[in-house]
JSON list of C-alpha atoms in Angstrom, two decimals:
[
{"chain": "G", "resi": 895, "resn": "MET", "atom": "CA", "xyz": [13.22, 20.08, -14.20]},
{"chain": "G", "resi": 896, "resn": "ALA", "atom": "CA", "xyz": [10.14, 19.38, -16.39]},
{"chain": "G", "resi": 897, "resn": "VAL", "atom": "CA", "xyz": [7.64, 16.57, -15.64]},
{"chain": "G", "resi": 898, "resn": "VAL", "atom": "CA", "xyz": [9.23, 13.34, -16.79]},
{"chain": "G", "resi": 899, "resn": "ILE", "atom": "CA", "xyz": [7.77, 9.83, -17.41]},
{"chain": "G", "resi": 900, "resn": "ARG", "atom": "CA", "xyz": [9.72, 6.89, -16.16]},
{"chain": "G", "resi": 901, "resn": "GLU", "atom": "CA", "xyz": [9.15, 3.32, -15.02]},
{"chain": "G", "resi": 902, "resn": "ILE", "atom": "CA", "xyz": [9.72, 2.53, -11.35]},
{"chain": "G", "resi": 903, "resn": "GLU", "atom": "CA", "xyz": [10.03, -1.20, -10.12]},
{"chain": "G", "resi": 904, "resn": "ALA", "atom": "CA", "xyz": [8.08, -1.85, -6.96]},
{"chain": "G", "resi": 905, "resn": "ASN", "atom": "CA", "xyz": [6.36, -4.88, -5.57]},
{"chain": "G", "resi": 906, "resn": "THR", "atom": "CA", "xyz": [7.89, -7.08, -8.23]},
{"chain": "G", "resi": 907, "resn": "MET", "atom": "CA", "xyz": [6.13, -4.94, -10.95]},
{"chain": "G", "resi": 908, "resn": "ARG", "atom": "CA", "xyz": [6.98, -1.95, -13.06]},
{"chain": "G", "resi": 909, "resn": "PHE", "atom": "CA", "xyz": [4.85, 1.17, -12.68]},
{"chain": "G", "resi": 910, "resn": "ARG", "atom": "CA", "xyz": [4.71, 3.84, -15.28]},
{"chain": "G", "resi": 911, "resn": "CYS", "atom": "CA", "xyz": [4.95, 7.09, -13.33]},
{"chain": "G", "resi": 912, "resn": "ARG", "atom": "CA", "xyz": [5.23, 10.90, -13.85]},
{"chain": "G", "resi": 913, "resn": "GLU", "atom": "CA", "xyz": [7.70, 12.76, -11.76]},
{"chain": "G", "resi": 914, "resn": "ALA", "atom": "CA", "xyz": [8.42, 16.38, -11.09]},
{"chain": "G", "resi": 915, "resn": "GLY", "atom": "CA", "xyz": [10.93, 18.24, -8.91]},
{"chain": "G", "resi": 916, "resn": "SER", "atom": "CA", "xyz": [13.79, 16.87, -6.72]},
{"chain": "G", "resi": 917, "resn": "GLY", "atom": "CA", "xyz": [15.10, 17.27, -3.35]},
{"chain": "G", "resi": 918, "resn": "GLY", "atom": "CA", "xyz": [12.00, 18.75, -1.77]},
{"chain": "G", "resi": 919, "resn": "GLU", "atom": "CA", "xyz": [9.40, 17.28, 0.44]},
{"chain": "G", "resi": 920, "resn": "PRO", "atom": "CA", "xyz": [7.96, 14.23, -1.33]},
{"chain": "G", "resi": 921, "resn": "VAL", "atom": "CA", "xyz": [4.48, 14.18, -2.36]},
{"chain": "G", "resi": 922, "resn": "MET", "atom": "CA", "xyz": [2.66, 11.11, -4.06]},
{"chain": "G", "resi": 923, "resn": "LEU", "atom": "CA", "xyz": [-0.39, 11.53, -6.15]},
{"chain": "G", "resi": 924, "resn": "LEU", "atom": "CA", "xyz": [-2.82, 8.81, -6.83]},
{"chain": "G", "resi": 925, "resn": "HIS", "atom": "CA", "xyz": [-5.31, 8.84, -9.63]},
{"chain": "G", "resi": 926, "resn": "GLY", "atom": "CA", "xyz": [-8.77, 7.25, -9.87]},
{"chain": "G", "resi": 927, "resn": "PHE", "atom": "CA", "xyz": [-11.03, 5.58, -12.44]},
{"chain": "G", "resi": 928, "resn": "PRO", "atom": "CA", "xyz": [-11.15, 6.04, -15.30]},
{"chain": "G", "resi": 929, "resn": "GLU", "atom": "CA", "xyz": [-7.99, 8.14, -15.47]},
{"chain": "G", "resi": 930, "resn": "THR", "atom": "CA", "xyz": [-4.18, 7.84, -15.36]},
{"chain": "G", "resi": 931, "resn": "SER", "atom": "CA", "xyz": [-1.35, 9.86, -13.76]},
{"chain": "G", "resi": 932, "resn": "ARG", "atom": "CA", "xyz": [-1.78, 12.40, -16.45]},
{"chain": "G", "resi": 933, "resn": "MET", "atom": "CA", "xyz": [-4.77, 13.89, -14.62]},
{"chain": "G", "resi": 934, "resn": "TRP", "atom": "CA", "xyz": [-2.11, 15.20, -12.09]},
{"chain": "G", "resi": 935, "resn": "LEU", "atom": "CA", "xyz": [0.00, 17.06, -14.80]},
{"chain": "G", "resi": 936, "resn": "PRO", "atom": "CA", "xyz": [-1.14, 20.65, -13.80]},
{"chain": "G", "resi": 937, "resn": "LEU", "atom": "CA", "xyz": [-0.61, 19.91, -10.07]},
{"chain": "G", "resi": 938, "resn": "LEU", "atom": "CA", "xyz": [2.73, 18.16, -10.72]},
{"chain": "G", "resi": 939, "resn": "GLN", "atom": "CA", "xyz": [3.91, 21.30, -12.42]},
{"chain": "G", "resi": 940, "resn": "ARG", "atom": "CA", "xyz": [2.70, 23.51, -9.38]},
{"chain": "G", "resi": 941, "resn": "LEU", "atom": "CA", "xyz": [4.23, 21.26, -6.86]},
{"chain": "G", "resi": 942, "resn": "GLU", "atom": "CA", "xyz": [7.60, 21.45, -8.72]},
{"chain": "G", "resi": 943, "resn": "ALA", "atom": "CA", "xyz": [7.35, 25.28, -8.84]},
{"chain": "G", "resi": 944, "resn": "GLU", "atom": "CA", "xyz": [6.68, 25.28, -5.01]},
{"chain": "G", "resi": 945, "resn": "GLY", "atom": "CA", "xyz": [9.72, 23.32, -4.35]},
{"chain": "G", "resi": 946, "resn": "PHE", "atom": "CA", "xyz": [8.25, 19.75, -3.70]},
{"chain": "G", "resi": 947, "resn": "HIS", "atom": "CA", "xyz": [9.39, 16.43, -5.19]},
{"chain": "G", "resi": 948, "resn": "ALA", "atom": "CA", "xyz": [6.17, 14.86, -6.65]},
{"chain": "G", "resi": 949, "resn": "LEU", "atom": "CA", "xyz": [5.55, 11.39, -8.07]},
{"chain": "G", "resi": 950, "resn": "ALA", "atom": "CA", "xyz": [2.25, 10.28, -9.69]},
{"chain": "G", "resi": 951, "resn": "PRO", "atom": "CA", "xyz": [2.26, 6.49, -10.74]},
{"chain": "G", "resi": 952, "resn": "ASP", "atom": "CA", "xyz": [-0.23, 4.80, -13.34]},
{"chain": "G", "resi": 953, "resn": "GLN", "atom": "CA", "xyz": [-1.60, 2.62, -10.47]},
{"chain": "G", "resi": 954, "resn": "ARG", "atom": "CA", "xyz": [-1.93, -1.21, -10.33]},
{"chain": "G", "resi": 955, "resn": "GLY", "atom": "CA", "xyz": [-3.90, -2.37, -13.50]},
{"chain": "G", "resi": 956, "resn": "TYR", "atom": "CA", "xyz": [-3.14, 0.84, -15.36]},
{"chain": "G", "resi": 957, "resn": "SER", "atom": "CA", "xyz": [0.57, 0.40, -15.81]},
{"chain": "G", "resi": 958, "resn": "PRO", "atom": "CA", "xyz": [1.30, -2.48, -18.51]},
{"chain": "G", "resi": 959, "resn": "GLY", "atom": "CA", "xyz": [4.04, -3.88, -16.25]},
{"chain": "G", "resi": 960, "resn": "ALA", "atom": "CA", "xyz": [1.81, -3.80, -13.27]},
{"chain": "G", "resi": 961, "resn": "ARG", "atom": "CA", "xyz": [-1.35, -5.50, -14.26]},
{"chain": "G", "resi": 962, "resn": "PRO", "atom": "CA", "xyz": [-1.87, -8.74, -12.52]},
{"chain": "G", "resi": 963, "resn": "GLN", "atom": "CA", "xyz": [-4.81, -10.81, -13.65]},
{"chain": "G", "resi": 964, "resn": "GLY", "atom": "CA", "xyz": [-7.65, -11.62, -11.35]},
{"chain": "G", "resi": 965, "resn": "SER", "atom": "CA", "xyz": [-9.69, -9.36, -8.93]},
{"chain": "G", "resi": 966, "resn": "VAL", "atom": "CA", "xyz": [-7.99, -11.10, -5.95]},
{"chain": "G", "resi": 967, "resn": "ASN", "atom": "CA", "xyz": [-5.00, -9.06, -6.82]},
{"chain": "G", "resi": 968, "resn": "TYR", "atom": "CA", "xyz": [-6.93, -5.67, -6.41]},
{"chain": "G", "resi": 969, "resn": "ASP", "atom": "CA", "xyz": [-7.99, -5.86, -2.64]},
{"chain": "G", "resi": 970, "resn": "TYR", "atom": "CA", "xyz": [-7.47, -2.91, -0.13]},
{"chain": "G", "resi": 971, "resn": "ALA", "atom": "CA", "xyz": [-4.13, -4.67, 1.18]},
{"chain": "G", "resi": 972, "resn": "ALA", "atom": "CA", "xyz": [-2.65, -4.98, -2.35]},
{"chain": "G", "resi": 973, "resn": "ILE", "atom": "CA", "xyz": [-3.47, -1.28, -3.48]},
{"chain": "G", "resi": 974, "resn": "ALA", "atom": "CA", "xyz": [-2.02, 0.06, -0.18]},
{"chain": "G", "resi": 975, "resn": "SER", "atom": "CA", "xyz": [1.09, -2.04, -0.49]},
{"chain": "G", "resi": 976, "resn": "ASP", "atom": "CA", "xyz": [1.84, -0.41, -3.77]},
{"chain": "G", "resi": 977, "resn": "VAL", "atom": "CA", "xyz": [1.79, 2.96, -2.21]},
{"chain": "G", "resi": 978, "resn": "PHE", "atom": "CA", "xyz": [4.54, 1.98, 0.30]},
{"chain": "G", "resi": 979, "resn": "ALA", "atom": "CA", "xyz": [6.56, -0.05, -2.20]},
{"chain": "G", "resi": 980, "resn": "LEU", "atom": "CA", "xyz": [6.70, 3.01, -4.58]},
{"chain": "G", "resi": 981, "resn": "ALA", "atom": "CA", "xyz": [7.70, 5.15, -1.69]},
{"chain": "G", "resi": 982, "resn": "ASP", "atom": "CA", "xyz": [10.45, 2.71, -0.81]},
{"chain": "G", "resi": 983, "resn": "ALA", "atom": "CA", "xyz": [11.67, 2.67, -4.45]},
{"chain": "G", "resi": 984, "resn": "MET", "atom": "CA", "xyz": [11.98, 6.56, -4.27]},
{"chain": "G", "resi": 985, "resn": "GLY", "atom": "CA", "xyz": [13.63, 6.26, -0.89]},
{"chain": "G", "resi": 986, "resn": "TRP", "atom": "CA", "xyz": [11.00, 8.15, 0.78]},
{"chain": "G", "resi": 987, "resn": "GLU", "atom": "CA", "xyz": [10.48, 7.11, 4.56]},
{"chain": "G", "resi": 988, "resn": "ARG", "atom": "CA", "xyz": [7.55, 9.69, 5.09]},
{"chain": "G", "resi": 989, "resn": "PHE", "atom": "CA", "xyz": [5.68, 11.51, 2.39]},
{"chain": "G", "resi": 990, "resn": "HIS", "atom": "CA", "xyz": [2.53, 13.67, 1.69]},
{"chain": "G", "resi": 991, "resn": "LEU", "atom": "CA", "xyz": [-0.15, 11.69, 0.07]},
{"chain": "G", "resi": 992, "resn": "VAL", "atom": "CA", "xyz": [-2.89, 12.93, -2.36]},
{"chain": "G", "resi": 993, "resn": "GLY", "atom": "CA", "xyz": [-5.74, 10.79, -3.97]},
{"chain": "G", "resi": 994, "resn": "HIS", "atom": "CA", "xyz": [-8.79, 11.13, -6.11]},
{"chain": "G", "resi": 995, "resn": "ASP", "atom": "CA", "xyz": [-11.66, 8.67, -6.45]},
{"chain": "G", "resi": 996, "resn": "TRP", "atom": "CA", "xyz": [-10.03, 5.18, -6.37]},
{"chain": "G", "resi": 997, "resn": "GLY", "atom": "CA", "xyz": [-6.73, 7.08, -5.58]},
{"chain": "G", "resi": 998, "resn": "ALA", "atom": "CA", "xyz": [-8.51, 8.19, -2.39]},
{"chain": "G", "resi": 999, "resn": "GLY", "atom": "CA", "xyz": [-9.35, 4.59, -1.82]},
{"chain": "G", "resi": 1000, "resn": "ALA", "atom": "CA", "xyz": [-5.93, 3.55, -2.08]},
{"chain": "G", "resi": 1001, "resn": "GLY", "atom": "CA", "xyz": [-4.86, 6.37, 0.21]},
{"chain": "G", "resi": 1002, "resn": "TRP", "atom": "CA", "xyz": [-7.36, 5.75, 2.92]},
{"chain": "G", "resi": 1003, "resn": "SER", "atom": "CA", "xyz": [-6.06, 1.98, 2.70]},
{"chain": "G", "resi": 1004, "resn": "ALA", "atom": "CA", "xyz": [-2.39, 3.16, 2.98]},
{"chain": "G", "resi": 1005, "resn": "LEU", "atom": "CA", "xyz": [-3.41, 5.35, 6.03]},
{"chain": "G", "resi": 1006, "resn": "ALA", "atom": "CA", "xyz": [-5.09, 2.40, 7.66]},
{"chain": "G", "resi": 1007, "resn": "VAL", "atom": "CA", "xyz": [-2.05, 0.20, 7.07]},
{"chain": "G", "resi": 1008, "resn": "GLU", "atom": "CA", "xyz": [0.90, 2.37, 8.02]},
{"chain": "G", "resi": 1009, "resn": "PRO", "atom": "CA", "xyz": [-0.09, 5.90, 9.15]},
{"chain": "G", "resi": 1010, "resn": "SER", "atom": "CA", "xyz": [3.28, 6.68, 10.67]},
{"chain": "G", "resi": 1011, "resn": "ARG", "atom": "CA", "xyz": [4.84, 7.08, 7.06]},
{"chain": "G", "resi": 1012, "resn": "ILE", "atom": "CA", "xyz": [2.17, 9.43, 5.85]},
{"chain": "G", "resi": 1013, "resn": "ALA", "atom": "CA", "xyz": [3.13, 13.16, 6.64]},
{"chain": "G", "resi": 1014, "resn": "SER", "atom": "CA", "xyz": [-0.32, 14.38, 5.51]},
{"chain": "G", "resi": 1015, "resn": "TRP", "atom": "CA", "xyz": [-3.25, 13.07, 3.59]},
{"chain": "G", "resi": 1016, "resn": "THR", "atom": "CA", "xyz": [-5.56, 14.87, 1.13]},
{"chain": "G", "resi": 1017, "resn": "ALA", "atom": "CA", "xyz": [-8.69, 12.95, -0.27]},
{"chain": "G", "resi": 1018, "resn": "LEU", "atom": "CA", "xyz": [-10.49, 14.27, -3.21]},
{"chain": "G", "resi": 1019, "resn": "SER", "atom": "CA", "xyz": [-14.11, 13.30, -3.60]},
{"chain": "G", "resi": 1020, "resn": "VAL", "atom": "CA", "xyz": [-14.07, 9.99, -1.46]},
{"chain": "G", "resi": 1021, "resn": "PRO", "atom": "CA", "xyz": [-14.47, 10.20, 2.31]},
{"chain": "G", "resi": 1022, "resn": "HIS", "atom": "CA", "xyz": [-13.16, 7.72, 4.89]},
{"chain": "G", "resi": 1023, "resn": "LEU", "atom": "CA", "xyz": [-14.12, 4.27, 3.58]},
{"chain": "G", "resi": 1024, "resn": "GLY", "atom": "CA", "xyz": [-15.69, 3.11, 6.90]},
{"chain": "G", "resi": 1025, "resn": "VAL", "atom": "CA", "xyz": [-17.96, 6.18, 6.83]},
{"chain": "G", "resi": 1026, "resn": "LEU", "atom": "CA", "xyz": [-18.71, 5.72, 3.20]},
{"chain": "G", "resi": 1027, "resn": "GLY", "atom": "CA", "xyz": [-19.62, 2.06, 3.79]},
{"chain": "G", "resi": 1028, "resn": "GLU", "atom": "CA", "xyz": [-21.93, 2.99, 6.50]},
{"chain": "G", "resi": 1029, "resn": "ALA", "atom": "CA", "xyz": [-23.66, 5.58, 4.15]},
{"chain": "G", "resi": 1030, "resn": "ILE", "atom": "CA", "xyz": [-23.99, 3.12, 1.40]},
{"chain": "G", "resi": 1031, "resn": "ARG", "atom": "CA", "xyz": [-25.81, 0.65, 3.82]},
{"chain": "G", "resi": 1032, "resn": "ASN", "atom": "CA", "xyz": [-27.93, 3.17, 5.77]},
{"chain": "G", "resi": 1033, "resn": "ASP", "atom": "CA", "xyz": [-28.62, 6.14, 3.54]},
{"chain": "G", "resi": 1034, "resn": "PRO", "atom": "CA", "xyz": [-31.09, 5.58, 0.77]},
{"chain": "G", "resi": 1035, "resn": "ASP", "atom": "CA", "xyz": [-29.64, 8.52, -1.35]},
{"chain": "G", "resi": 1036, "resn": "GLN", "atom": "CA", "xyz": [-25.91, 7.35, -0.94]},
{"chain": "G", "resi": 1037, "resn": "ALA", "atom": "CA", "xyz": [-27.19, 3.75, -1.80]},
{"chain": "G", "resi": 1038, "resn": "GLU", "atom": "CA", "xyz": [-28.66, 5.14, -5.05]},
{"chain": "G", "resi": 1039, "resn": "ARG", "atom": "CA", "xyz": [-25.56, 7.25, -5.95]},
{"chain": "G", "resi": 1040, "resn": "SER", "atom": "CA", "xyz": [-23.51, 4.14, -5.41]},
{"chain": "G", "resi": 1041, "resn": "ALA", "atom": "CA", "xyz": [-25.61, 1.61, -7.43]},
{"chain": "G", "resi": 1042, "resn": "TYR", "atom": "CA", "xyz": [-23.24, 1.78, -10.26]},
{"chain": "G", "resi": 1043, "resn": "ILE", "atom": "CA", "xyz": [-20.68, -0.10, -8.49]},
{"chain": "G", "resi": 1044, "resn": "THR", "atom": "CA", "xyz": [-22.94, -3.30, -8.78]},
{"chain": "G", "resi": 1045, "resn": "PHE", "atom": "CA", "xyz": [-22.78, -2.87, -12.58]},
{"chain": "G", "resi": 1046, "resn": "PHE", "atom": "CA", "xyz": [-19.13, -2.22, -12.48]},
{"chain": "G", "resi": 1047, "resn": "ARG", "atom": "CA", "xyz": [-18.61, -5.47, -10.66]},
{"chain": "G", "resi": 1048, "resn": "GLU", "atom": "CA", "xyz": [-20.41, -7.60, -13.34]},
{"chain": "G", "resi": 1049, "resn": "PRO", "atom": "CA", "xyz": [-17.62, -9.36, -15.30]},
{"chain": "G", "resi": 1050, "resn": "GLY", "atom": "CA", "xyz": [-17.77, -8.57, -19.04]},
{"chain": "G", "resi": 1051, "resn": "ALA", "atom": "CA", "xyz": [-20.88, -6.31, -18.79]},
{"chain": "G", "resi": 1052, "resn": "ALA", "atom": "CA", "xyz": [-19.05, -3.18, -17.73]},
{"chain": "G", "resi": 1053, "resn": "GLU", "atom": "CA", "xyz": [-16.20, -3.73, -20.24]},
{"chain": "G", "resi": 1054, "resn": "ALA", "atom": "CA", "xyz": [-18.62, -4.14, -23.02]},
{"chain": "G", "resi": 1055, "resn": "ALA", "atom": "CA", "xyz": [-20.46, -0.82, -22.08]},
{"chain": "G", "resi": 1056, "resn": "PHE", "atom": "CA", "xyz": [-17.22, 1.24, -21.70]},
{"chain": "G", "resi": 1057, "resn": "SER", "atom": "CA", "xyz": [-15.53, -0.13, -24.89]},
{"chain": "G", "resi": 1058, "resn": "ALA", "atom": "CA", "xyz": [-18.51, 0.19, -27.18]},
{"chain": "G", "resi": 1059, "resn": "GLY", "atom": "CA", "xyz": [-18.49, 2.68, -30.04]},
{"chain": "G", "resi": 1060, "resn": "ASP", "atom": "CA", "xyz": [-14.75, 3.52, -29.83]},
{"chain": "G", "resi": 1061, "resn": "CYS", "atom": "CA", "xyz": [-15.04, 4.04, -25.94]},
{"chain": "G", "resi": 1062, "resn": "GLU", "atom": "CA", "xyz": [-17.78, 6.67, -26.28]},
{"chain": "G", "resi": 1063, "resn": "LEU", "atom": "CA", "xyz": [-19.01, 6.28, -22.70]},
{"chain": "G", "resi": 1064, "resn": "LEU", "atom": "CA", "xyz": [-15.50, 6.71, -21.36]},
{"chain": "G", "resi": 1065, "resn": "LYS", "atom": "CA", "xyz": [-15.11, 9.84, -23.55]},
{"chain": "G", "resi": 1066, "resn": "ARG", "atom": "CA", "xyz": [-18.40, 11.19, -22.16]},
{"chain": "G", "resi": 1067, "resn": "VAL", "atom": "CA", "xyz": [-17.09, 10.68, -18.50]},
{"chain": "G", "resi": 1068, "resn": "TRP", "atom": "CA", "xyz": [-13.93, 12.40, -19.32]},
{"chain": "G", "resi": 1069, "resn": "ALA", "atom": "CA", "xyz": [-15.76, 15.28, -20.93]},
{"chain": "G", "resi": 1070, "resn": "GLU", "atom": "CA", "xyz": [-18.04, 15.84, -18.10]},
{"chain": "G", "resi": 1071, "resn": "SER", "atom": "CA", "xyz": [-15.19, 15.92, -15.71]},
{"chain": "G", "resi": 1072, "resn": "GLY", "atom": "CA", "xyz": [-13.71, 18.72, -17.65]},
{"chain": "G", "resi": 1073, "resn": "ASP", "atom": "CA", "xyz": [-10.82, 16.63, -19.24]},
{"chain": "G", "resi": 1074, "resn": "ALA", "atom": "CA", "xyz": [-11.01, 16.67, -22.78]},
{"chain": "G", "resi": 1075, "resn": "GLU", "atom": "CA", "xyz": [-7.36, 15.70, -23.33]},
{"chain": "G", "resi": 1076, "resn": "ASN", "atom": "CA", "xyz": [-8.06, 11.97, -23.24]},
{"chain": "G", "resi": 1077, "resn": "ALA", "atom": "CA", "xyz": [-5.41, 10.56, -25.66]},
{"chain": "G", "resi": 1078, "resn": "ASP", "atom": "CA", "xyz": [-3.28, 9.28, -22.86]},
{"chain": "G", "resi": 1079, "resn": "TYR", "atom": "CA", "xyz": [-6.41, 7.67, -21.21]},
{"chain": "G", "resi": 1080, "resn": "LEU", "atom": "CA", "xyz": [-7.54, 6.04, -24.48]},
{"chain": "G", "resi": 1081, "resn": "GLU", "atom": "CA", "xyz": [-4.01, 4.72, -25.09]},
{"chain": "G", "resi": 1082, "resn": "VAL", "atom": "CA", "xyz": [-4.06, 2.99, -21.75]},
{"chain": "G", "resi": 1083, "resn": "PHE", "atom": "CA", "xyz": [-7.63, 1.54, -21.84]},
{"chain": "G", "resi": 1084, "resn": "SER", "atom": "CA", "xyz": [-6.96, 0.14, -25.38]},
{"chain": "G", "resi": 1085, "resn": "GLN", "atom": "CA", "xyz": [-4.31, -2.14, -24.02]},
{"chain": "G", "resi": 1086, "resn": "PRO", "atom": "CA", "xyz": [-5.21, -5.81, -23.62]},
{"chain": "G", "resi": 1087, "resn": "GLY", "atom": "CA", "xyz": [-6.76, -6.39, -20.15]},
{"chain": "G", "resi": 1088, "resn": "ALA", "atom": "CA", "xyz": [-6.35, -2.74, -19.02]},
{"chain": "G", "resi": 1089, "resn": "LEU", "atom": "CA", "xyz": [-10.08, -2.00, -18.71]},
{"chain": "G", "resi": 1090, "resn": "THR", "atom": "CA", "xyz": [-10.77, -5.39, -16.87]},
{"chain": "G", "resi": 1091, "resn": "ALA", "atom": "CA", "xyz": [-7.84, -4.61, -14.51]},
{"chain": "G", "resi": 1092, "resn": "ALA", "atom": "CA", "xyz": [-9.17, -1.10, -13.70]},
{"chain": "G", "resi": 1093, "resn": "LEU", "atom": "CA", "xyz": [-12.64, -2.50, -13.08]},
{"chain": "G", "resi": 1094, "resn": "ASP", "atom": "CA", "xyz": [-11.06, -5.14, -10.72]},
{"chain": "G", "resi": 1095, "resn": "TRP", "atom": "CA", "xyz": [-10.51, -2.41, -8.27]},
{"chain": "G", "resi": 1096, "resn": "TYR", "atom": "CA", "xyz": [-14.30, -2.56, -7.65]},
{"chain": "G", "resi": 1097, "resn": "ARG", "atom": "CA", "xyz": [-14.47, -6.32, -7.74]},
{"chain": "G", "resi": 1098, "resn": "GLY", "atom": "CA", "xyz": [-11.42, -7.10, -5.54]},
{"chain": "G", "resi": 1099, "resn": "THR", "atom": "CA", "xyz": [-12.57, -4.70, -2.89]},
{"chain": "G", "resi": 1100, "resn": "ARG", "atom": "CA", "xyz": [-16.25, -5.86, -2.88]},
{"chain": "G", "resi": 1101, "resn": "GLY", "atom": "CA", "xyz": [-17.41, -2.45, -4.16]},
{"chain": "G", "resi": 1102, "resn": "ILE", "atom": "CA", "xyz": [-16.64, 0.28, -1.67]},
{"chain": "G", "resi": 1103, "resn": "ASP", "atom": "CA", "xyz": [-18.02, -1.52, 1.43]},
{"chain": "G", "resi": 1104, "resn": "PRO", "atom": "CA", "xyz": [-14.64, -1.87, 3.43]},
{"chain": "G", "resi": 1105, "resn": "HIS", "atom": "CA", "xyz": [-14.82, -5.18, 5.38]},
{"chain": "G", "resi": 1106, "resn": "ASP", "atom": "CA", "xyz": [-11.34, -6.57, 4.25]},
{"chain": "G", "resi": 1107, "resn": "GLU", "atom": "CA", "xyz": [-9.82, -8.88, 6.77]},
{"chain": "G", "resi": 1108, "resn": "LYS", "atom": "CA", "xyz": [-6.36, -7.23, 6.15]},
{"chain": "G", "resi": 1109, "resn": "VAL", "atom": "CA", "xyz": [-7.23, -3.69, 6.42]},
{"chain": "G", "resi": 1110, "resn": "ARG", "atom": "CA", "xyz": [-9.45, -2.06, 9.21]},
{"chain": "G", "resi": 1111, "resn": "PHE", "atom": "CA", "xyz": [-10.55, 1.55, 8.56]},
{"chain": "G", "resi": 1112, "resn": "GLY", "atom": "CA", "xyz": [-10.55, 3.04, 12.05]},
{"chain": "G", "resi": 1113, "resn": "PRO", "atom": "CA", "xyz": [-9.96, 6.72, 13.20]},
{"chain": "G", "resi": 1114, "resn": "THR", "atom": "CA", "xyz": [-6.82, 8.49, 12.05]},
{"chain": "G", "resi": 1115, "resn": "GLY", "atom": "CA", "xyz": [-4.53, 10.97, 13.76]},
{"chain": "G", "resi": 1116, "resn": "THR", "atom": "CA", "xyz": [-2.73, 12.03, 10.52]},
{"chain": "G", "resi": 1117, "resn": "PRO", "atom": "CA", "xyz": [-3.38, 15.57, 9.29]},
{"chain": "G", "resi": 1118, "resn": "THR", "atom": "CA", "xyz": [-6.21, 14.97, 6.83]},
{"chain": "G", "resi": 1119, "resn": "LEU", "atom": "CA", "xyz": [-8.03, 17.25, 4.22]},
{"chain": "G", "resi": 1120, "resn": "LEU", "atom": "CA", "xyz": [-11.18, 16.10, 2.40]},
{"chain": "G", "resi": 1121, "resn": "ILE", "atom": "CA", "xyz": [-12.15, 18.02, -0.65]},
{"chain": "G", "resi": 1122, "resn": "TRP", "atom": "CA", "xyz": [-15.63, 17.34, -1.86]},
{"chain": "G", "resi": 1123, "resn": "GLY", "atom": "CA", "xyz": [-17.71, 19.08, -4.55]},
{"chain": "G", "resi": 1124, "resn": "ASN", "atom": "CA", "xyz": [-21.47, 19.65, -3.48]},
{"chain": "G", "resi": 1125, "resn": "ARG", "atom": "CA", "xyz": [-22.49, 18.61, -7.10]},
{"chain": "G", "resi": 1126, "resn": "ASP", "atom": "CA", "xyz": [-20.56, 15.39, -6.85]},
{"chain": "G", "resi": 1127, "resn": "THR", "atom": "CA", "xyz": [-23.00, 12.78, -8.31]},
{"chain": "G", "resi": 1128, "resn": "ALA", "atom": "CA", "xyz": [-21.28, 9.67, -6.66]},
{"chain": "G", "resi": 1129, "resn": "ILE", "atom": "CA", "xyz": [-21.07, 11.14, -3.19]},
{"chain": "G", "resi": 1130, "resn": "GLY", "atom": "CA", "xyz": [-23.70, 12.66, -1.17]},
{"chain": "G", "resi": 1131, "resn": "ARG", "atom": "CA", "xyz": [-23.77, 14.61, 2.16]},
{"chain": "G", "resi": 1132, "resn": "ALA", "atom": "CA", "xyz": [-24.53, 11.64, 4.31]},
{"chain": "G", "resi": 1133, "resn": "ALA", "atom": "CA", "xyz": [-21.14, 10.19, 3.42]}
]
């Protein structure tokens, strides 16, 4: 079975997803900003070869059928609820979870809400949100690294910067991350409201400072792996 693209109804919305494998242990892969499920294509293929059943959704705001307007629809509780709604739609009671960047933010949120359903958790780049929030508040280096969030939260300003010159800034971000195959990303971000919806993850969650009344980021007993690059420009050692 090759990687297939299909739509899945969950949380009263329709998510565009990439799926690979069937019948094996379930794995959900959550992308970050500014990407889509396409970033997981090599891993989807590898997971299928290893006998897993893997699903990578274009997350809330990125899927045309799952793009509610307004940053209030992009808080920690909302993005966590999508994880479990998609798992329910797949018939998965327990599953392995992997997330990168804001996908890691969604994963940490899901882990805080319903940890018993997550068999294992792998976070790429983004550490425990409670720890990251403390580092942003107390470590000057991390505060400087995270200063871009303030700009991303400015309505209109970030959209103008990212869309200028045929999305040249976005193309540069993708190139610097080693992903030159950006046609899928461009197709998504050229859709009406998509860029604003993606940025609403920053606005609806008050940056990455996790003081959401609905989600509490405490210790976890779930088997957890954090993968962080020592040349990561957004996350420093204090986090």
